XYZ file of C-alpha atoms in Angstrom:
781
model
C 1.990 -31.040 -158.683
C 1.031 -27.788 -156.965
C -0.331 -26.440 -160.262
C -2.550 -29.522 -160.768
C -3.957 -29.265 -157.233
C -4.626 -25.557 -157.645
C -6.432 -26.111 -160.978
C -8.488 -28.972 -159.585
C -9.503 -26.897 -156.640
C -10.494 -23.988 -158.897
C -12.572 -26.244 -161.142
C -14.595 -27.690 -158.246
C -15.463 -24.443 -156.396
C -19.247 -23.909 -156.526
C -20.377 -21.126 -158.714
C -23.079 -19.946 -156.242
C -21.918 -17.286 -153.783
C -21.643 -18.238 -150.155
C -24.591 -17.497 -147.946
C -24.785 -13.951 -146.602
C -25.108 -15.143 -143.099
C -21.626 -16.663 -143.172
C -18.871 -14.104 -143.195
C -15.865 -14.651 -145.457
C -12.943 -16.050 -143.661
C -9.929 -13.831 -143.324
C -7.390 -16.587 -143.685
C -8.923 -19.550 -145.620
C -7.122 -22.838 -145.483
C -7.481 -25.736 -147.989
C -9.927 -28.501 -147.283
C -8.684 -31.512 -145.547
C -9.653 -33.637 -148.607
C -9.030 -31.575 -151.790
C -8.743 -34.705 -153.934
C -12.390 -35.533 -153.324
C -13.450 -31.972 -154.162
C -14.782 -31.279 -150.571
C -15.345 -27.600 -150.164
C -13.387 -25.576 -147.675
C -15.826 -24.663 -144.855
C -15.449 -21.144 -143.553
C -13.762 -20.979 -140.212
C -15.454 -18.751 -137.689
C -13.403 -16.415 -135.574
C -12.505 -17.768 -132.215
C -14.186 -15.833 -129.424
C -11.814 -14.257 -126.967
C -11.556 -16.411 -123.925
C -12.813 -14.936 -120.679
C -10.227 -14.356 -118.073
C -10.030 -17.313 -115.810
C -10.961 -16.552 -112.228
C -7.910 -16.106 -110.085
C -6.882 -19.111 -108.211
C -7.438 -18.591 -104.516
C -4.399 -19.075 -102.446
C -4.621 -22.219 -100.504
C -4.950 -21.669 -96.753
C -3.936 -24.451 -94.455
C -6.172 -24.109 -91.390
C -4.491 -24.308 -88.037
C -5.763 -24.832 -84.528
C -5.223 -21.483 -82.831
C -5.584 -21.573 -79.011
C -7.481 -18.572 -77.585
C -4.710 -17.809 -75.033
C -2.270 -17.415 -77.914
C -4.476 -14.829 -79.633
C -5.255 -12.976 -76.411
C -2.400 -10.394 -76.586
C -3.385 -9.327 -80.122
C -7.049 -9.190 -79.205
C -6.275 -7.170 -76.049
C -4.313 -4.543 -77.982
C -6.989 -4.141 -80.653
C -10.238 -4.461 -78.687
C -9.343 -3.145 -75.215
C -6.557 -0.595 -75.720
C -7.606 0.758 -79.120
C -11.382 0.446 -79.138
C -12.196 0.291 -75.384
C -14.021 -3.015 -75.734
C -13.981 -6.056 -73.498
C -13.791 -9.523 -75.039
C -15.774 -12.308 -73.450
C -14.219 -15.738 -73.385
C -16.767 -17.034 -75.888
C -15.908 -14.157 -78.288
C -12.202 -14.866 -77.984
C -12.823 -18.524 -78.761
C -14.869 -17.592 -81.868
C -12.216 -15.199 -83.118
C -9.435 -17.763 -82.586
C -11.375 -20.380 -84.542
C -12.135 -17.917 -87.352
C -8.555 -16.665 -87.702
C -7.052 -20.140 -87.512
C -9.434 -21.298 -90.270
C -9.206 -18.288 -92.655
C -5.677 -16.969 -92.002
C -3.810 -20.191 -91.447
C -0.242 -20.369 -90.205
C 0.570 -16.890 -91.521
C -1.759 -15.139 -89.068
C 1.197 -13.891 -87.016
C 4.068 -13.372 -89.450
C 2.091 -11.422 -92.081
C -0.096 -9.544 -89.631
C -3.333 -11.075 -90.912
C -4.857 -11.471 -87.477
C -4.485 -7.792 -86.595
C -6.345 -6.692 -89.713
C -9.154 -9.135 -89.054
C -9.458 -8.065 -85.466
C -9.491 -4.430 -86.520
C -12.383 -5.013 -88.938
C -14.354 -7.001 -86.401
C -13.911 -4.350 -83.687
C -15.012 -1.563 -85.995
C -17.924 -3.625 -87.216
C -19.035 -4.389 -83.694
C -19.063 -0.713 -82.715
C -20.790 0.396 -85.946
C -23.621 -2.023 -85.524
C -24.313 -0.688 -82.045
C -22.844 -3.461 -79.969
C -22.125 -2.972 -76.268
C -18.838 -2.556 -74.525
C -18.653 -6.321 -73.889
C -18.200 -8.386 -77.031
C -20.056 -11.622 -76.521
C -19.604 -14.548 -78.887
C -22.817 -16.338 -78.096
C -25.178 -13.879 -79.751
C -25.917 -13.303 -83.417
C -23.971 -10.057 -83.637
C -20.461 -11.418 -83.725
C -21.484 -14.499 -85.753
C -23.044 -12.273 -88.425
C -19.936 -10.072 -88.624
C -17.641 -13.080 -89.064
C -19.906 -14.672 -91.646
C -19.926 -11.549 -93.842
C -16.245 -10.941 -93.301
C -15.398 -14.500 -94.457
C -16.959 -13.852 -97.833
C -14.691 -10.847 -98.353
C -11.400 -12.602 -97.573
C -8.941 -14.024 -100.020
C -5.742 -15.746 -99.063
C -6.267 -14.799 -95.484
C -6.595 -11.084 -96.285
C -9.586 -8.777 -96.401
C -9.803 -7.774 -100.088
C -12.726 -5.352 -99.895
C -11.486 -1.808 -99.863
C -12.833 0.484 -97.235
C -14.580 -2.345 -95.452
C -15.058 -0.540 -92.214
C -15.393 2.981 -93.594
C -17.708 2.777 -96.591
C -20.793 0.699 -97.296
C -19.029 -1.373 -99.931
C -19.731 -4.673 -98.287
C -23.413 -5.557 -98.775
C -25.064 -8.103 -96.636
C -25.669 -11.371 -98.335
C -28.992 -11.610 -100.101
C -29.825 -7.894 -99.969
C -29.715 -5.654 -102.988
C -29.483 -2.423 -101.127
C -25.730 -2.376 -100.933
C -25.885 -1.616 -97.199
C -22.816 -2.392 -95.192
C -23.164 -4.708 -92.260
C -20.675 -2.529 -90.424
C -22.792 0.599 -90.666
C -25.572 1.414 -88.233
C -29.087 0.744 -89.538
C -31.232 3.818 -90.181
C -33.801 2.702 -87.626
C -31.326 2.770 -84.792
C -31.920 5.848 -82.684
C -29.295 7.555 -80.624
C -30.704 6.446 -77.337
C -30.969 2.828 -78.548
C -27.358 2.696 -79.572
C -26.181 3.876 -76.200
C -28.208 1.679 -73.942
C -25.192 -0.482 -73.107
C -23.038 2.550 -72.491
C -25.395 4.001 -69.892
C -26.722 7.056 -71.694
C -30.387 6.169 -71.958
C -31.174 7.429 -68.478
C -29.661 10.883 -68.937
C -32.471 12.391 -71.028
C -30.353 15.465 -71.767
C -31.429 17.363 -74.834
C -30.223 20.701 -76.159
C -32.882 22.602 -74.265
C -31.996 20.895 -70.991
C -28.308 21.460 -71.581
C -28.859 25.230 -71.804
C -30.840 25.349 -68.517
C -29.634 27.512 -65.642
C -30.970 25.447 -62.750
C -28.503 22.743 -61.544
C -31.467 20.792 -60.190
C -32.244 19.821 -63.762
C -29.225 17.469 -63.479
C -29.966 16.250 -59.948
C -31.343 12.763 -59.509
C -32.098 10.952 -56.274
C -31.362 7.245 -56.653
C -32.919 5.004 -54.000
C -31.247 1.775 -52.917
C -33.939 -0.309 -54.563
C -33.677 1.518 -57.915
C -29.898 1.244 -58.187
C -28.723 -1.187 -60.881
C -27.796 -4.579 -59.423
C -24.345 -5.540 -60.668
C -22.036 -8.439 -59.969
C -18.313 -8.675 -60.594
C -17.235 -11.469 -62.950
C -13.865 -12.704 -61.744
C -12.972 -14.581 -64.904
C -13.824 -11.820 -67.372
C -12.882 -9.019 -64.922
C -15.843 -6.807 -65.508
C -19.256 -6.056 -64.052
C -22.395 -7.763 -65.225
C -26.016 -6.898 -64.639
C -28.021 -9.316 -62.517
C -31.028 -10.375 -64.554
C -32.789 -12.431 -61.872
C -35.503 -10.537 -59.939
C -34.558 -9.580 -56.390
C -36.393 -10.911 -53.367
C -36.697 -10.035 -49.689
C -36.570 -13.790 -48.913
C -33.927 -15.125 -51.336
C -32.270 -18.512 -51.443
C -29.566 -19.320 -48.843
C -26.954 -19.324 -51.604
C -27.441 -15.563 -52.020
C -25.964 -15.079 -48.572
C -22.805 -16.793 -49.707
C -22.777 -14.728 -52.918
C -22.911 -11.593 -50.781
C -19.546 -12.382 -49.156
C -18.033 -13.664 -52.388
C -18.960 -10.452 -54.170
C -17.511 -8.312 -51.455
C -14.292 -10.319 -51.216
C -13.748 -10.341 -54.981
C -14.210 -6.566 -55.205
C -11.606 -5.967 -52.496
C -9.220 -8.501 -54.032
C -9.258 -7.008 -57.542
C -8.840 -3.544 -56.018
C -5.937 -4.735 -53.947
C -4.135 -6.458 -56.839
C -4.139 -3.190 -58.796
C -2.387 -1.407 -55.956
C 1.291 -0.678 -56.570
C 2.303 -2.379 -53.307
C 0.948 -5.691 -54.613
C 2.334 -5.477 -58.139
C 5.753 -7.023 -58.746
C 8.269 -5.770 -61.312
C 7.466 -6.639 -64.909
C 11.074 -7.676 -65.644
C 12.728 -9.779 -62.976
C 16.333 -8.872 -62.129
C 18.936 -11.040 -63.814
C 21.481 -12.957 -61.819
C 24.197 -11.513 -64.019
C 23.436 -7.994 -62.992
C 25.577 -6.265 -60.502
C 24.704 -5.993 -56.874
C 23.824 -2.306 -57.325
C 21.126 -3.176 -59.847
C 19.654 -5.951 -57.789
C 19.525 -3.710 -54.736
C 17.237 -1.320 -56.624
C 14.800 -4.153 -57.186
C 14.930 -5.149 -53.557
C 13.585 -1.776 -52.517
C 10.633 -2.253 -54.840
C 9.722 -5.701 -53.635
C 5.958 -6.208 -53.733
C 3.698 -8.074 -51.338
C 2.278 -11.405 -52.426
C -0.999 -12.693 -51.129
C -1.221 -16.382 -50.142
C -4.530 -18.306 -50.149
C -5.286 -19.873 -46.763
C -5.450 -23.354 -48.243
C -1.863 -23.008 -49.474
C -0.567 -22.736 -45.903
C -0.749 -26.490 -45.347
C 2.693 -27.996 -45.029
C 4.499 -24.654 -44.759
C 5.206 -24.494 -41.049
C 7.173 -21.497 -39.846
C 6.916 -19.531 -43.089
C 5.851 -15.881 -43.342
C 2.817 -14.972 -45.424
C 0.448 -12.139 -46.189
C -3.205 -13.185 -46.051
C -6.383 -11.394 -47.197
C -9.495 -12.588 -45.492
C -12.667 -11.895 -43.538
C -12.389 -11.559 -39.770
C -14.863 -13.983 -38.161
C -15.568 -15.529 -34.806
C -15.274 -19.304 -34.777
C -17.760 -21.566 -32.978
C -15.290 -21.846 -30.109
C -15.340 -18.060 -29.613
C -11.858 -17.354 -31.007
C -10.931 -15.171 -33.934
C -10.506 -16.727 -37.368
C -9.636 -15.520 -40.833
C -11.551 -16.830 -43.877
C -11.165 -16.487 -47.639
C -12.575 -18.359 -50.623
C -10.300 -21.343 -50.012
C -10.655 -21.976 -46.274
C -10.378 -20.676 -42.723
C -7.664 -20.681 -40.070
C -7.475 -19.713 -36.431
C -5.982 -16.297 -35.884
C -3.726 -15.217 -33.021
C -3.470 -11.396 -32.682
C -1.999 -11.271 -29.178
C 1.288 -9.812 -30.505
C -0.091 -7.967 -33.535
C -0.187 -4.249 -34.034
C -2.404 -2.085 -36.215
C -0.908 -0.450 -39.326
C -1.027 2.509 -39.098
C -1.264 2.535 -35.316
C -4.479 4.205 -34.069
C -5.337 4.770 -37.724
C -8.362 2.470 -38.066
C -10.594 0.113 -36.116
C -11.035 -3.585 -36.910
C -14.064 -5.687 -35.969
C -15.354 -9.098 -37.004
C -17.009 -8.763 -40.354
C -14.192 -6.718 -41.917
C -11.820 -7.776 -44.651
C -8.243 -7.227 -43.526
C -4.681 -7.839 -44.637
C -2.694 -9.822 -42.055
C 1.077 -10.315 -42.123
C 2.353 -13.122 -39.938
C 3.697 -16.643 -39.509
C 1.939 -19.950 -39.951
C 2.354 -22.523 -37.173
C 1.208 -26.083 -37.702
C -0.271 -28.235 -34.988
C 1.895 -30.771 -33.212
C 1.952 -34.259 -34.525
C 0.146 -35.619 -31.449
C -1.874 -32.508 -30.662
C -5.611 -32.255 -30.921
C -6.779 -30.645 -34.117
C -9.591 -28.687 -32.450
C -13.100 -28.051 -33.708
C -13.239 -28.226 -37.455
C -9.500 -28.688 -37.762
C -7.902 -30.589 -40.623
C -10.762 -29.862 -42.981
C -8.503 -28.981 -45.850
C -9.672 -26.779 -48.695
C -13.059 -25.210 -47.977
C -12.834 -25.881 -44.221
C -10.786 -24.830 -41.238
C -7.223 -25.987 -41.668
C -5.134 -27.140 -38.723
C -2.720 -24.910 -36.925
C -2.911 -21.193 -36.399
C -1.730 -18.010 -38.009
C 0.185 -15.687 -35.701
C -0.429 -12.156 -36.924
C 2.318 -9.570 -36.558
C 0.557 -6.617 -38.269
C -3.021 -6.008 -39.339
C -4.204 -3.386 -41.840
C -7.129 -2.616 -44.025
C -7.040 -2.976 -47.840
C -5.782 0.313 -49.338
C -8.496 2.570 -50.650
C -8.714 3.316 -54.375
C -9.552 6.771 -55.668
C -12.616 7.301 -57.781
C -10.568 8.610 -60.700
C -8.461 5.419 -60.764
C -11.572 3.188 -60.664
C -13.343 5.008 -63.502
C -10.208 5.674 -65.597
C -10.279 9.486 -65.324
C -7.029 11.417 -65.530
C -6.313 15.061 -64.778
C -4.754 17.259 -67.422
C -2.051 19.877 -66.951
C -4.730 22.554 -66.567
C -6.543 20.603 -63.858
C -9.387 19.436 -66.057
C -10.501 15.838 -65.938
C -10.550 13.676 -69.044
C -11.513 10.033 -69.634
C -8.587 7.746 -70.224
C -8.179 4.052 -70.815
C -8.468 1.456 -68.122
C -10.785 1.158 -65.153
C -14.520 0.612 -65.249
C -15.394 3.765 -67.153
C -17.988 1.987 -69.329
C -19.999 0.673 -66.321
C -23.125 2.565 -65.354
C -23.228 2.096 -61.583
C -26.217 4.337 -60.857
C -28.305 4.245 -64.019
C -27.455 7.868 -64.893
C -24.791 7.225 -67.536
C -21.267 5.871 -67.527
C -18.099 7.921 -67.294
C -16.826 7.046 -70.757
C -20.129 7.774 -72.511
C -21.296 10.935 -70.809
C -18.648 12.092 -68.345
C -16.914 14.617 -70.604
C -20.198 16.196 -71.671
C -21.515 16.390 -68.142
C -18.287 17.961 -66.831
C -18.598 20.617 -69.498
C -22.161 21.405 -68.423
C -21.088 21.417 -64.780
C -18.245 23.810 -65.467
C -20.489 26.146 -67.469
C -23.276 26.110 -64.886
C -21.422 26.195 -61.565
C -18.456 28.354 -62.542
C -20.500 31.233 -63.972
C -19.717 34.578 -62.327
C -23.298 35.774 -62.561
C -24.604 32.544 -60.979
C -25.883 32.791 -57.447
C -23.381 31.315 -55.013
C -26.084 29.895 -52.787
C -27.580 28.021 -55.698
C -24.573 25.683 -55.633
C -25.149 24.749 -51.985
C -26.672 21.633 -50.444
C -27.914 22.020 -46.886
C -27.559 18.923 -44.686
C -29.518 18.663 -41.402
C -28.958 15.659 -39.136
C -31.101 14.049 -36.453
C -34.229 16.116 -37.114
C -36.380 14.967 -34.178
C -39.818 16.326 -34.982
C -41.299 15.230 -31.651
C -39.245 17.927 -29.917
C -40.759 21.458 -30.035
C -37.304 23.000 -30.239
C -36.698 21.269 -33.565
C -39.480 23.186 -35.333
C -38.228 26.429 -33.813
C -34.717 25.719 -35.098
C -36.064 24.858 -38.556
C -38.020 28.099 -38.761
C -34.877 29.966 -37.796
C -32.814 28.238 -40.453
C -35.390 28.788 -43.210
C -35.753 32.385 -42.153
C -31.985 32.832 -42.422
C -31.951 31.586 -46.034
C -34.979 33.711 -46.850
C -33.104 36.765 -45.598
C -30.124 35.769 -47.766
C -32.335 35.383 -50.798
C -30.281 38.001 -52.612
C -27.668 35.278 -53.252
C -30.366 32.740 -54.184
C -31.693 29.708 -52.371
C -29.832 26.435 -51.868
C -30.794 23.888 -54.473
C -31.293 20.986 -52.032
C -32.153 20.452 -48.377
C -31.322 17.005 -46.967
C -33.180 16.184 -43.762
C -31.844 13.044 -42.096
C -33.663 11.110 -39.373
C -34.388 9.810 -36.893
C -37.481 11.951 -37.185
C -38.592 10.865 -33.703
C -36.578 10.291 -30.554
C -37.901 6.790 -29.826
C -39.090 3.976 -32.061
C -42.628 4.453 -33.382
C -45.314 1.822 -32.671
C -42.938 -0.024 -30.326
C -44.322 1.115 -26.984
C -41.800 3.956 -26.702
C -42.255 7.606 -25.804
C -42.845 8.738 -29.408
C -46.308 7.245 -29.604
C -47.913 5.419 -32.479
C -48.831 6.077 -36.115
C -51.305 8.861 -35.287
C -48.728 10.848 -33.354
C -46.138 10.214 -36.038
C -48.365 11.719 -38.704
C -49.033 14.737 -36.523
C -45.287 15.397 -36.309
C -45.060 15.650 -40.093
C -48.178 17.757 -40.234
C -46.475 20.170 -37.894
C -43.451 20.191 -40.196
C -45.758 20.925 -43.146
C -47.154 23.933 -41.291
C -43.634 25.214 -40.656
C -42.655 24.718 -44.322
C -45.778 26.555 -45.539
C -44.437 29.756 -43.968
C -41.600 29.796 -46.519
C -43.169 29.188 -49.960
C -40.260 30.798 -51.832
C -37.905 28.080 -50.509
C -40.366 25.313 -51.421
C -40.610 26.681 -54.957
C -36.845 26.711 -55.548
C -35.390 23.719 -53.712
C -35.590 19.915 -53.549
C -36.167 18.449 -50.103
C -34.750 14.956 -49.530
C -35.905 12.961 -46.464
C -33.695 10.017 -45.349
C -35.226 7.867 -42.518
C -33.497 6.339 -39.480
C -33.972 3.201 -37.437
C -36.756 4.743 -35.311
C -38.967 5.561 -38.329
C -41.755 3.272 -39.555
C -42.424 0.679 -40.619
C -39.247 -1.173 -39.624
C -39.246 0.351 -36.150
C -42.502 -1.449 -35.263
C -40.605 -4.774 -35.045
C -37.099 -3.636 -34.161
C -38.064 -1.341 -31.255
C -35.264 1.001 -32.224
C -32.562 -1.629 -32.710
C -30.578 -1.997 -35.909
C -32.908 -2.749 -38.800
C -32.060 -4.477 -42.049
C -30.528 -2.180 -44.664
C -31.239 -0.885 -47.168
C -34.604 0.161 -45.784
C -37.545 1.884 -47.412
C -38.390 5.516 -46.913
C -41.184 6.936 -44.772
C -44.528 5.620 -46.046
C -46.799 7.957 -48.020
C -49.443 7.628 -45.336
C -47.528 10.091 -43.148
C -46.269 12.474 -45.795
C -49.401 13.458 -47.691
C -49.773 16.907 -46.126
C -46.162 17.861 -46.865
C -46.675 16.910 -50.512
C -49.811 19.099 -50.625
C -47.780 21.959 -49.184
C -45.267 21.743 -52.015
C -48.086 21.555 -54.559
C -49.738 24.675 -53.159
C -46.449 26.568 -53.123
C -45.678 25.678 -56.755
C -49.177 26.692 -57.861
C -48.610 30.257 -56.652
C -45.929 30.828 -59.283
C -46.520 30.832 -63.022
C -43.438 29.494 -64.673
C -42.351 29.760 -68.256
C -40.969 26.703 -70.018
C -37.417 28.115 -69.711
C -37.778 28.883 -65.972
C -36.386 26.789 -63.173
C -38.138 23.563 -62.249
C -40.623 23.335 -59.410
C -39.702 22.458 -55.900
C -40.346 18.914 -54.735
C -40.105 16.623 -51.759
C -38.409 13.218 -52.187
C -38.840 10.477 -49.601
C -35.983 8.139 -50.320
C -34.345 5.068 -48.780
C -31.538 4.597 -46.307
C -28.915 4.649 -47.761
C -29.613 6.852 -50.762
C -27.480 8.415 -53.510
C -27.705 11.820 -55.147
C -26.335 12.033 -58.661
C -25.428 15.550 -59.818
C -24.511 16.025 -63.486
C -24.656 12.316 -64.300
C -21.562 10.388 -63.270
C -19.626 13.569 -62.419
C -20.709 13.813 -58.782
C -22.106 11.107 -56.550
C -23.220 11.886 -52.984
C -24.076 8.972 -50.667
C -26.340 9.660 -47.679
C -26.382 7.053 -44.906
C -27.972 7.286 -41.462
C -26.384 4.953 -38.906
C -24.849 5.209 -35.435
C -21.670 3.574 -36.677
C -19.051 5.088 -34.391
C -20.515 3.505 -31.240
C -20.937 0.136 -32.930
C -17.307 0.184 -34.054
C -16.051 0.962 -30.549
C -18.201 -1.787 -28.994
C -16.969 -4.484 -31.367
C -13.394 -3.336 -32.066
C -10.402 -5.640 -31.543
C -7.782 -4.230 -29.125
C -4.163 -4.508 -30.199
C -1.022 -4.382 -28.195
C 0.417 -0.891 -27.995
C 3.954 -0.400 -29.321
C 4.692 2.538 -27.012
C 6.550 1.746 -23.785
C 4.847 2.605 -20.511
C 7.782 3.104 -18.190
C 6.424 5.934 -16.027
C 3.252 7.770 -15.257
C 3.831 10.434 -17.926
C 4.082 7.768 -20.591
C 0.914 6.168 -19.247
C -0.968 9.425 -19.553
C 0.320 9.970 -23.067
C -0.662 6.433 -24.079
C -4.301 7.175 -23.341
C -4.277 9.967 -25.907
C -4.378 8.987 -29.587
C -0.977 9.303 -31.254
C -0.643 11.834 -34.062
C 2.942 11.050 -35.039
C 1.885 8.869 -37.980
C -0.591 10.830 -40.137
C -3.155 9.165 -42.365
C -2.392 8.608 -45.998
C -4.799 11.200 -47.304
C -4.826 13.302 -50.421
C -3.282 16.753 -50.749
C -6.607 18.551 -50.536
C -6.865 17.704 -46.828
C -4.198 20.279 -45.980
C -6.525 23.028 -47.219
C -9.625 21.699 -45.437
C -10.830 23.033 -42.103
C -10.254 19.693 -40.457
C -6.542 19.480 -41.200
C -4.167 16.962 -39.591
C -3.512 18.059 -36.011
C -0.001 18.459 -34.697
C 1.455 17.843 -31.269
C 1.002 21.452 -30.271
C -2.749 21.290 -30.703
C -5.032 20.785 -27.715
C -7.006 17.754 -26.671
C -10.075 19.294 -28.296
C -8.945 17.735 -31.541
C -9.532 14.263 -30.123
C -12.889 14.338 -31.866
C -11.215 15.041 -35.187
C -8.806 12.122 -34.618
C -11.757 9.821 -33.860
C -13.490 11.061 -37.011
C -10.421 10.277 -39.091
C -10.317 6.755 -37.687
C -13.992 6.286 -38.546
C -13.545 7.692 -42.112
C -10.471 5.564 -42.901
C -12.134 2.431 -41.537
C -15.254 2.743 -43.684
C -13.641 3.940 -46.933
C -10.869 1.290 -46.814
C -13.538 -1.378 -46.450
C -15.536 0.099 -49.298
C -18.685 -1.032 -47.486
C -21.198 0.890 -45.377
C -21.859 -1.995 -42.966
C -18.615 -3.908 -42.259
C -20.168 -5.880 -39.405
C -21.515 -9.443 -39.062
C -25.083 -9.887 -40.248
C -26.116 -10.646 -36.679
C -24.959 -7.159 -35.645
C -26.211 -5.163 -38.648
C -28.590 -7.127 -40.941
C -28.325 -6.619 -44.680
C -30.830 -7.542 -47.407
C -28.819 -10.040 -49.443
C -30.154 -9.188 -52.874
C -29.666 -5.456 -52.306
C -26.157 -5.541 -50.861
C -24.865 -3.681 -53.911
C -26.457 -0.501 -52.537
C -24.172 -0.826 -49.483
C -21.004 -0.916 -51.564
C -18.829 2.167 -51.828
C -17.249 1.212 -55.135
C -16.370 3.316 -56.932
C -15.632 5.727 -54.191
C -18.256 8.575 -54.191
C -17.274 12.173 -54.434
C -18.975 12.876 -51.106
C -20.342 10.754 -48.278
C -22.822 11.993 -45.715
C -22.317 9.662 -42.742
C -25.042 10.871 -40.399
C -24.050 9.583 -36.934
C -25.718 11.187 -33.913
C -23.069 9.733 -31.560
C -20.130 11.273 -33.399
C -19.286 14.989 -33.437
C -19.831 17.157 -36.494
C -16.927 16.894 -38.960
C -15.948 17.294 -42.609
C -12.870 15.364 -43.762
C -11.421 14.471 -47.145
C -9.783 11.078 -47.667
C -8.560 9.843 -51.062
C -10.664 12.417 -52.875
C -13.900 11.543 -51.032
C -15.286 14.284 -48.805
C -16.919 12.640 -45.773
C -19.346 14.705 -43.672
C -21.257 14.142 -40.474
C -23.896 16.782 -39.683
C -24.233 15.432 -36.130
C -27.315 16.530 -34.222
C -29.153 19.555 -35.495
C -29.698 20.534 -31.863
C -26.467 19.538 -30.090
C -26.696 18.221 -26.566
C -25.570 20.581 -23.819
C -25.815 23.680 -26.049
C -29.170 25.252 -25.329
C -30.560 27.638 -27.894
C -28.070 26.699 -30.666
C -28.435 24.696 -33.854
C -25.824 23.497 -36.310
C -25.760 22.082 -39.836
C -23.524 21.646 -42.865
C -23.424 23.432 -46.239
C -21.881 21.482 -49.069
C -20.606 23.446 -52.019
C -21.018 21.399 -55.245
C -18.371 23.463 -57.019
C -15.505 23.178 -54.520
C -16.863 19.840 -53.213
C -16.180 20.912 -49.646
C -18.512 21.466 -46.707
C -18.500 24.096 -43.974
C -20.229 24.308 -40.625
C -22.929 26.845 -39.890
C -24.381 27.669 -36.509
C -27.161 29.954 -35.352
C -29.103 30.664 -32.158
C -32.850 30.475 -31.995
């Protein structure tokens, strides 16, 4: 049968050759119908099948709460990349990871890789230190990252290091995580506070430290507010006003209280142990925890219903409408009884209404049938019933500048930026610590530590209470300028700070100093005296800080406390002094590499001097603060017994048994801590220490009620001492001359340039910017 089929098939094969276009099959098979003589059609080769696309792993989206992702985000963004996540950004990241990583985001470490790529992408595209989820930056990064994920993993190799990930729709192959070519250096560092430095290579090689000196007035200082929820500073975008809304007054106290509270909670005394002691531990182990017990602050509103319990409160000392003391915080107010309280440390600081204090005491509720008093029983936000019996009162502990900015000292004594703190915040508009601090410290060390550099060039001369309406003042100034001209072999000081009042009585207020014409003549006389020393004018910067007697504020205040910050002396009275500087600079032909010209700066009160960017900050403030503190201070019960007359005499003298908690550098200063063997002449130093501790612990230049010392609400940030400056010039004509260091801040008071009762003598301070210490200089005229 097979032979018949084969023969039949051979007889019916067409004699014509197959078409050339059809290749001969390699393995022909018989036709499906050989009996009907149907030809066998050639079978084309089967094309190789394309590889099927890999099947994406199925991801089951989960709902990931932001608080659950917060520890992972904190480790990646804050600790590793020094970024701060806004709440909106954390919500966007939690939604993205829950959708694209699923339930395996924690076990397989998918979330950490995504967070790492997002953090690197944010920094490479020039984002700021605060990652905000409401803008287009983070949304664009997440959208492009989603297209490069498979099975919850980022499959693109080198996503954050090479431009392998091109933006969607662009054929350039440019990575979204790389900086665009049009982004300049200064543009990328705007959020890090480097745009105001303007330091190029030529400026960096300059030899004049005044190239890195900037006078920042109170009205030019950046206006910042502390965000309690996100725990960082934000820039206030609304324009300031001299007549703001009443709500701005409330914001002033809220801002001040929140700054003190966050500073206090970072103090070791208010931080409890991370691991609580177990009940199963032995008594020896639990006793070690007892010695490290931390203080716990209680909101005032939480005192209700807790009669007889001890608490530690943080609040603002106020005077109630009934004339009694009260303590207020953000939750309410309570009557304060300080009849049995003592100051901690005793005789260490002064406390007045308007200060924020820490009070330790016992809460006593009102009797069931007793009268609640004015405003009593108001609950949260009002004055609660009862009273708080204070046992001890103290100021909030001061925080060093290094701790605030996150700067640590190495083994060799050099300062380096470390994690934590507010190092990315530009408080003065001259650059932040994290962005430019290391570079500026290098320039400072090279410029100030040079052996061939003139020692006097590092000095800042501070003159206090320069009363130009007194003829002796001009004689003393000529004597001082003549002294520095004679010492020109060591160079001239780089800055002279002249602090008012520039007249003895208020101008244009009917006082003895006359009106505007006489005031201008006083400065014209000063210009004539300065013109005699052109070499000093060519090499130094003169900074003039006004007082309460200077115009225009004195016209309405008549010498009383004016609102601060206040503007400088108007240009109407200073035109001749400016022409004197112009004439002195025109006498010298300077090359481009020479030192900069001398200048006169008429700044505000208070004012700040920034030297080498964020490295050094000097605050200058003119105010008779010591007398105001003594007039408004609260008197506490003395803990010393007064059994005889000798004890009574000793009680009138300030106690020195309990020294202030100051830094180690105070021991080397001229104003060291007195001992019992020292004479009563050091009473002025003790009073100065009380003044310094009071102001720096408050972190505020005007810790008084607004009725005592008015403050412009929208410019209250210029009154803050946070972070702590490297030096503070507290020009107080009522206090003696002193120079004291407390918690790394060197506080100076130049006193009166012509001291009372010392005829023919003048005194001033010289501040060395290298050692950051001041010394007293005196001369007869």
